[in-house]
Amino acid sequence: MHCTRKITDDLYYVGGSDRRLEKFENLFPIERGVSYNSYLFLDEKTCLLDTVDSSITRLYLENVKHVLSGRKLDYLVVHHMEPDHCANIEEILVRHPETTVVGNDKTFAFIRQFYPDLDLEGRKLVVKEGDVLKLGKHELHFFMAPMVHWPEVMVSYDPYDKVLFSADAFGTFGALNGNLFADEVNFDRDFLDDARRYYTNIVGKYGVQVQMALKKLASVDIQLVCSLHGPVWRKDIAYLMDKYQHWSTYTPEEKGVMIVYGSMYGDNENVAECLATLLSEEGVHDVRVYDASKTTPSVLVSEAFRLSNIVFVTPTYNMTIYPAIEIFVDDLLRMGLKNRTLTLIENGTWAPMANRLLREKLKEPAFRFTPHDLTVRSSLDEEKLKELASLAKEIKESL
Ligand code: FEO
C-alpha cells in the first residue's frame, strides 16, 4: 500500500525507508536504517525527482502511481546516479514510456554504464549549469555539484517554493518514522549523530567541493531542503548550513577530547580510563573513550570530525601500529581530516614504536601535537601515572 506525504501544494514525498539493510554501501552499520527519498511535482508538467534503492521498489512504485493518480509522467530528473537512488529508473520508464529523463552529460554516461540495455534514444534531456526546466509555475534551476558525492551530481532549485533538491548533501542515516520534516523530531537527539556520521564517512573527503557548492548557493533563498536521505528541512536551515560549514572546512564543532585505544589485555584500556579521569579532574568534561577494536570506524571518524582533540593509545604490534588503530588513522587520512590536536601514547613491552609510526602518518601542519608523547612499558606505574597527569594538563591547555 502506498505511503506518501505532501510537502507543498504541488510537491509530494514518494520515497521510503529501509530497516533491513545491515550496512550502507556494505560498509557502514545502520542500526537505525536509512531512507531513500524521492519527490514528485504535480504542476502543468509532472516531474519525478530521482528514484530509490531496489530494496523498496514495491512501495516506491505504489507511491508514484498513487500520487500521479492516472496522470502521465513528463520528466524524471536524475540528480545522482548512485544505485541507492537510480535503481528504479528502468522500472519507471517501463511504466511510463512517455517520460523524458533529465540529467547532465555525466549522468547519461553513468546510465549507459549501469544499464547498458536501457535505450534512452529520443527520451533524454541533457542539462548543464544554469539551465532551467519549466514545469508550470514551478521551475527547476540546475547547479552542478561535482563530487558531492560523485562527479555527475547536480542539485536543483525551485524559486516558486524556494526548494533546494540537494542530492546527497544534507542527508543523514536513519529511517524516517513517519516524521518527514526535521522540525517534527528532536533532530539533535534523533538524527544529529547519524547526520554527522553520514556526512563525514560518505562525503567527508570532498570538503572543498562541498564548499564550492555552498558558495554557489549562498545567494539563493532556500526555505526547504529536500535531500536524498533523511528528513526534509523547512525550519532552522541556518543551523543545518552551519553544521555543513564546520564539517566541510574540517573545523571542530566542539572543544573536547576523544581517547581512542587499542588494548589486548586491558593495560591500555586502563591508561585511557586514567587519562579520562585526570582530564575530568582538570575540568575537561567533553571526553569520550573508545575501544578501537569494538567501535565501528565510521563512529570514530564522525567523533574525530566533532571534537578538537584526539588521543591515541596504541600498542606496537608486530613492529607496526595496532591494526584497529591503524584502520581508524587511515580512514581519517582518507577523509582528509585536519585541524585537530593530537596526543600520542604508545605501549610496548619491548621495542615500542607506535608513536613514531603515527607521526609519520599524521603530519604537521594538518595536525598539531601536544608537547610531550608518552611511552608505557606494559602497564602503568606510579611514575608513568605522573607523566599521564602532565599530559592531561597539556591537553587541557591545548583546548
Ligand atoms: Fe545516497 Fe551518493 O548516494
PDB file of N, CA, C and O in Angstrom, residues 176-218:
ATOM      1  N   LEU A 176      13.046   7.144   8.418  1.00  0.00           N
ATOM      2  CA  LEU A 176      12.032   8.110   8.845  1.00  0.00           C
ATOM      3  C   LEU A 176      10.929   7.330   9.550  1.00  0.00           C
ATOM      4  O   LEU A 176      10.518   6.273   9.093  1.00  0.00           O
ATOM      5  N   ASN A 177      10.475   7.869  10.648  1.00  0.00           N
ATOM      6  CA  ASN A 177       9.429   7.179  11.413  1.00  0.00           C
ATOM      7  C   ASN A 177       8.110   7.916  11.266  1.00  0.00           C
ATOM      8  O   ASN A 177       7.483   8.305  12.247  1.00  0.00           O
ATOM      9  N   GLY A 178       7.727   8.114  10.022  1.00  0.00           N
ATOM     10  CA  GLY A 178       6.503   8.867   9.766  1.00  0.00           C
ATOM     11  C   GLY A 178       6.725  10.365   9.795  1.00  0.00           C
ATOM     12  O   GLY A 178       5.967  11.130   9.223  1.00  0.00           O
ATOM     13  N   ASN A 179       7.787  10.772  10.480  1.00  0.00           N
ATOM     14  CA  ASN A 179       8.076  12.202  10.604  1.00  0.00           C
ATOM     15  C   ASN A 179       8.964  12.613   9.444  1.00  0.00           C
ATOM     16  O   ASN A 179      10.167  12.414   9.485  1.00  0.00           O
ATOM     17  N   LEU A 180       8.375  13.228   8.443  1.00  0.00           N
ATOM     18  CA  LEU A 180       9.156  13.595   7.260  1.00  0.00           C
ATOM     19  C   LEU A 180      10.002  14.830   7.509  1.00  0.00           C
ATOM     20  O   LEU A 180      11.099  14.952   6.984  1.00  0.00           O
ATOM     21  N   PHE A 181       9.497  15.758   8.330  1.00  0.00           N
ATOM     22  CA  PHE A 181      10.168  17.049   8.480  1.00  0.00           C
ATOM     23  C   PHE A 181      11.085  17.055   9.705  1.00  0.00           C
ATOM     24  O   PHE A 181      10.724  16.525  10.763  1.00  0.00           O
ATOM     25  N   ALA A 182      12.241  17.708   9.540  1.00  0.00           N
ATOM     26  CA  ALA A 182      13.217  17.754  10.638  1.00  0.00           C
ATOM     27  C   ALA A 182      12.624  18.396  11.881  1.00  0.00           C
ATOM     28  O   ALA A 182      12.993  18.051  13.005  1.00  0.00           O
ATOM     29  N   ASP A 183      11.675  19.335  11.678  1.00  0.00           N
ATOM     30  CA  ASP A 183      11.104  20.004  12.844  1.00  0.00           C
ATOM     31  C   ASP A 183      10.017  19.170  13.523  1.00  0.00           C
ATOM     32  O   ASP A 183       9.452  19.581  14.531  1.00  0.00           O
ATOM     33  N   GLU A 184       9.716  17.999  12.967  1.00  0.00           N
ATOM     34  CA  GLU A 184       8.749  17.101  13.620  1.00  0.00           C
ATOM     35  C   GLU A 184       9.444  16.133  14.578  1.00  0.00           C
ATOM     36  O   GLU A 184       8.786  15.311  15.215  1.00  0.00           O
ATOM     37  N   VAL A 185      10.770  16.173  14.592  1.00  0.00           N
ATOM     38  CA  VAL A 185      11.524  15.301  15.504  1.00  0.00           C
ATOM     39  C   VAL A 185      12.461  16.173  16.328  1.00  0.00           C
ATOM     40  O   VAL A 185      12.627  17.357  16.068  1.00  0.00           O
ATOM     41  N   ASN A 186      13.076  15.565  17.336  1.00  0.00           N
ATOM     42  CA  ASN A 186      14.168  16.234  18.047  1.00  0.00           C
ATOM     43  C   ASN A 186      15.435  15.880  17.277  1.00  0.00           C
ATOM     44  O   ASN A 186      16.025  14.828  17.505  1.00  0.00           O
ATOM     45  N   PHE A 187      15.806  16.748  16.326  1.00  0.00           N
ATOM     46  CA  PHE A 187      16.872  16.393  15.398  1.00  0.00           C
ATOM     47  C   PHE A 187      18.194  16.131  16.124  1.00  0.00           C
ATOM     48  O   PHE A 187      18.901  15.163  15.821  1.00  0.00           O
ATOM     49  N   ASP A 188      18.526  16.974  17.098  1.00  0.00           N
ATOM     50  CA  ASP A 188      19.788  16.775  17.817  1.00  0.00           C
ATOM     51  C   ASP A 188      19.822  15.417  18.507  1.00  0.00           C
ATOM     52  O   ASP A 188      20.842  14.745  18.534  1.00  0.00           O
ATOM     53  N   ARG A 189      18.686  15.044  19.064  1.00  0.00           N
ATOM     54  CA  ARG A 189      18.624  13.761  19.775  1.00  0.00           C
ATOM     55  C   ARG A 189      18.534  12.586  18.803  1.00  0.00           C
ATOM     56  O   ARG A 189      19.205  11.571  18.987  1.00  0.00           O
ATOM     57  N   ASP A 190      17.714  12.732  17.769  1.00  0.00           N
ATOM     58  CA  ASP A 190      17.372  11.574  16.933  1.00  0.00           C
ATOM     59  C   ASP A 190      18.234  11.419  15.682  1.00  0.00           C
ATOM     60  O   ASP A 190      18.320  10.316  15.139  1.00  0.00           O
ATOM     61  N   PHE A 191      18.824  12.505  15.202  1.00  0.00           N
ATOM     62  CA  PHE A 191      19.489  12.412  13.894  1.00  0.00           C
ATOM     63  C   PHE A 191      20.897  13.002  13.830  1.00  0.00           C
ATOM     64  O   PHE A 191      21.649  12.667  12.906  1.00  0.00           O
ATOM     65  N   LEU A 192      21.244  13.916  14.740  1.00  0.00           N
ATOM     66  CA  LEU A 192      22.492  14.660  14.512  1.00  0.00           C
ATOM     67  C   LEU A 192      23.712  13.738  14.408  1.00  0.00           C
ATOM     68  O   LEU A 192      24.546  13.899  13.507  1.00  0.00           O
ATOM     69  N   ASP A 193      23.829  12.774  15.320  1.00  0.00           N
ATOM     70  CA  ASP A 193      24.994  11.880  15.256  1.00  0.00           C
ATOM     71  C   ASP A 193      25.015  11.103  13.945  1.00  0.00           C
ATOM     72  O   ASP A 193      26.078  10.901  13.338  1.00  0.00           O
ATOM     73  N   ASP A 194      23.837  10.666  13.498  1.00  0.00           N
ATOM     74  CA  ASP A 194      23.774   9.936  12.233  1.00  0.00           C
ATOM     75  C   ASP A 194      24.025  10.857  11.039  1.00  0.00           C
ATOM     76  O   ASP A 194      24.576  10.429  10.024  1.00  0.00           O
ATOM     77  N   ALA A 195      23.598  12.114  11.151  1.00  0.00           N
ATOM     78  CA  ALA A 195      23.850  13.073  10.061  1.00  0.00           C
ATOM     79  C   ALA A 195      25.345  13.324   9.931  1.00  0.00           C
ATOM     80  O   ALA A 195      25.897  13.364   8.831  1.00  0.00           O
ATOM     81  N   ARG A 196      25.988  13.488  11.082  1.00  0.00           N
ATOM     82  CA  ARG A 196      27.446  13.713  11.063  1.00  0.00           C
ATOM     83  C   ARG A 196      28.164  12.474  10.551  1.00  0.00           C
ATOM     84  O   ARG A 196      29.084  12.560   9.748  1.00  0.00           O
ATOM     85  N   ARG A 197      27.734  11.308  10.997  1.00  0.00           N
ATOM     86  CA  ARG A 197      28.387  10.061  10.571  1.00  0.00           C
ATOM     87  C   ARG A 197      28.179   9.850   9.068  1.00  0.00           C
ATOM     88  O   ARG A 197      29.091   9.415   8.358  1.00  0.00           O
ATOM     89  N   TYR A 198      26.989  10.197   8.590  1.00  0.00           N
ATOM     90  CA  TYR A 198      26.727  10.096   7.154  1.00  0.00           C
ATOM     91  C   TYR A 198      27.634  11.052   6.383  1.00  0.00           C
ATOM     92  O   TYR A 198      28.339  10.657   5.458  1.00  0.00           O
ATOM     93  N   TYR A 199      27.640  12.326   6.776  1.00  0.00           N
ATOM     94  CA  TYR A 199      28.448  13.302   6.032  1.00  0.00           C
ATOM     95  C   TYR A 199      29.924  12.907   6.043  1.00  0.00           C
ATOM     96  O   TYR A 199      30.580  12.857   5.004  1.00  0.00           O
ATOM     97  N   THR A 200      30.441  12.648   7.246  1.00  0.00           N
ATOM     98  CA  THR A 200      31.890  12.503   7.368  1.00  0.00           C
ATOM     99  C   THR A 200      32.398  11.254   6.653  1.00  0.00           C
ATOM    100  O   THR A 200      33.493  11.272   6.092  1.00  0.00           O
ATOM    101  N   ASN A 201      31.608  10.207   6.642  1.00  0.00           N
ATOM    102  CA  ASN A 201      32.057   8.957   6.026  1.00  0.00           C
ATOM    103  C   ASN A 201      31.731   8.865   4.540  1.00  0.00           C
ATOM    104  O   ASN A 201      32.404   8.140   3.807  1.00  0.00           O
ATOM    105  N   ILE A 202      30.693   9.556   4.104  1.00  0.00           N
ATOM    106  CA  ILE A 202      30.275   9.446   2.699  1.00  0.00           C
ATOM    107  C   ILE A 202      30.841  10.606   1.877  1.00  0.00           C
ATOM    108  O   ILE A 202      31.338  10.430   0.770  1.00  0.00           O
ATOM    109  N   VAL A 203      30.749  11.806   2.409  1.00  0.00           N
ATOM    110  CA  VAL A 203      31.125  12.998   1.639  1.00  0.00           C
ATOM    111  C   VAL A 203      32.349  13.696   2.233  1.00  0.00           C
ATOM    112  O   VAL A 203      32.886  14.641   1.659  1.00  0.00           O
ATOM    113  N   GLY A 204      32.801  13.220   3.415  1.00  0.00           N
ATOM    114  CA  GLY A 204      33.830  13.925   4.179  1.00  0.00           C
ATOM    115  C   GLY A 204      35.084  14.270   3.398  1.00  0.00           C
ATOM    116  O   GLY A 204      35.703  15.317   3.617  1.00  0.00           O
ATOM    117  N   LYS A 205      35.457  13.424   2.484  1.00  0.00           N
ATOM    118  CA  LYS A 205      36.687  13.650   1.701  1.00  0.00           C
ATOM    119  C   LYS A 205      36.561  14.874   0.805  1.00  0.00           C
ATOM    120  O   LYS A 205      37.564  15.483   0.423  1.00  0.00           O
ATOM    121  N   TYR A 206      35.322  15.255   0.480  1.00  0.00           N
ATOM    122  CA  TYR A 206      35.116  16.265  -0.556  1.00  0.00           C
ATOM    123  C   TYR A 206      34.725  17.625   0.027  1.00  0.00           C
ATOM    124  O   TYR A 206      33.843  18.305  -0.490  1.00  0.00           O
ATOM    125  N   GLY A 207      35.409  18.021   1.106  1.00  0.00           N
ATOM    126  CA  GLY A 207      35.103  19.299   1.744  1.00  0.00           C
ATOM    127  C   GLY A 207      35.247  20.477   0.794  1.00  0.00           C
ATOM    128  O   GLY A 207      34.426  21.401   0.804  1.00  0.00           O
ATOM    129  N   VAL A 208      36.272  20.459  -0.044  1.00  0.00           N
ATOM    130  CA  VAL A 208      36.493  21.578  -0.973  1.00  0.00           C
ATOM    131  C   VAL A 208      35.314  21.684  -1.936  1.00  0.00           C
ATOM    132  O   VAL A 208      34.790  22.780  -2.196  1.00  0.00           O
ATOM    133  N   GLN A 209      34.873  20.543  -2.435  1.00  0.00           N
ATOM    134  CA  GLN A 209      33.755  20.554  -3.391  1.00  0.00           C
ATOM    135  C   GLN A 209      32.446  20.959  -2.710  1.00  0.00           C
ATOM    136  O   GLN A 209      31.613  21.648  -3.309  1.00  0.00           O
ATOM    137  N   VAL A 210      32.272  20.546  -1.449  1.00  0.00           N
ATOM    138  CA  VAL A 210      31.074  20.968  -0.712  1.00  0.00           C
ATOM    139  C   VAL A 210      31.101  22.481  -0.509  1.00  0.00           C
ATOM    140  O   VAL A 210      30.082  23.173  -0.686  1.00  0.00           O
ATOM    141  N   GLN A 211      32.275  23.004  -0.189  1.00  0.00           N
ATOM    142  CA  GLN A 211      32.407  24.454  -0.030  1.00  0.00           C
ATOM    143  C   GLN A 211      32.063  25.184  -1.332  1.00  0.00           C
ATOM    144  O   GLN A 211      31.389  26.217  -1.312  1.00  0.00           O
ATOM    145  N   MET A 212      32.526  24.652  -2.462  1.00  0.00           N
ATOM    146  CA  MET A 212      32.212  25.278  -3.760  1.00  0.00           C
ATOM    147  C   MET A 212      30.705  25.289  -3.991  1.00  0.00           C
ATOM    148  O   MET A 212      30.135  26.286  -4.445  1.00  0.00           O
ATOM    149  N   ALA A 213      30.053  24.163  -3.658  1.00  0.00           N
ATOM    150  CA  ALA A 213      28.601  24.095  -3.849  1.00  0.00           C
ATOM    151  C   ALA A 213      27.885  25.079  -2.918  1.00  0.00           C
ATOM    152  O   ALA A 213      26.937  25.770  -3.332  1.00  0.00           O
ATOM    153  N   LEU A 214      28.338  25.156  -1.654  1.00  0.00           N
ATOM    154  CA  LEU A 214      27.699  26.086  -0.706  1.00  0.00           C
ATOM    155  C   LEU A 214      27.858  27.525  -1.189  1.00  0.00           C
ATOM    156  O   LEU A 214      26.932  28.337  -1.083  1.00  0.00           O
ATOM    157  N   LYS A 215      29.024  27.845  -1.750  1.00  0.00           N
ATOM    158  CA  LYS A 215      29.241  29.219  -2.243  1.00  0.00           C
ATOM    159  C   LYS A 215      28.330  29.507  -3.431  1.00  0.00           C
ATOM    160  O   LYS A 215      27.780  30.602  -3.555  1.00  0.00           O
ATOM    161  N   LYS A 216      28.163  28.526  -4.320  1.00  0.00           N
ATOM    162  CA  LYS A 216      27.261  28.713  -5.461  1.00  0.00           C
ATOM    163  C   LYS A 216      25.845  29.044  -5.003  1.00  0.00           C
ATOM    164  O   LYS A 216      25.127  29.805  -5.629  1.00  0.00           O
ATOM    165  N   LEU A 217      25.446  28.418  -3.877  1.00  0.00           N
ATOM    166  CA  LEU A 217      24.063  28.547  -3.415  1.00  0.00           C
ATOM    167  C   LEU A 217      23.879  29.667  -2.397  1.00  0.00           C
ATOM    168  O   LEU A 217      22.771  29.894  -1.916  1.00  0.00           O
ATOM    169  N   ALA A 218      24.985  30.382  -2.091  1.00  0.00           N
ATOM    170  CA  ALA A 218      24.936  31.354  -0.990  1.00  0.00           C
ATOM    171  C   ALA A 218      23.896  32.439  -1.228  1.00  0.00           C
ATOM    172  O   ALA A 218      23.282  32.937  -0.285  1.00  0.00           O
TER     173      ALA A 218
END
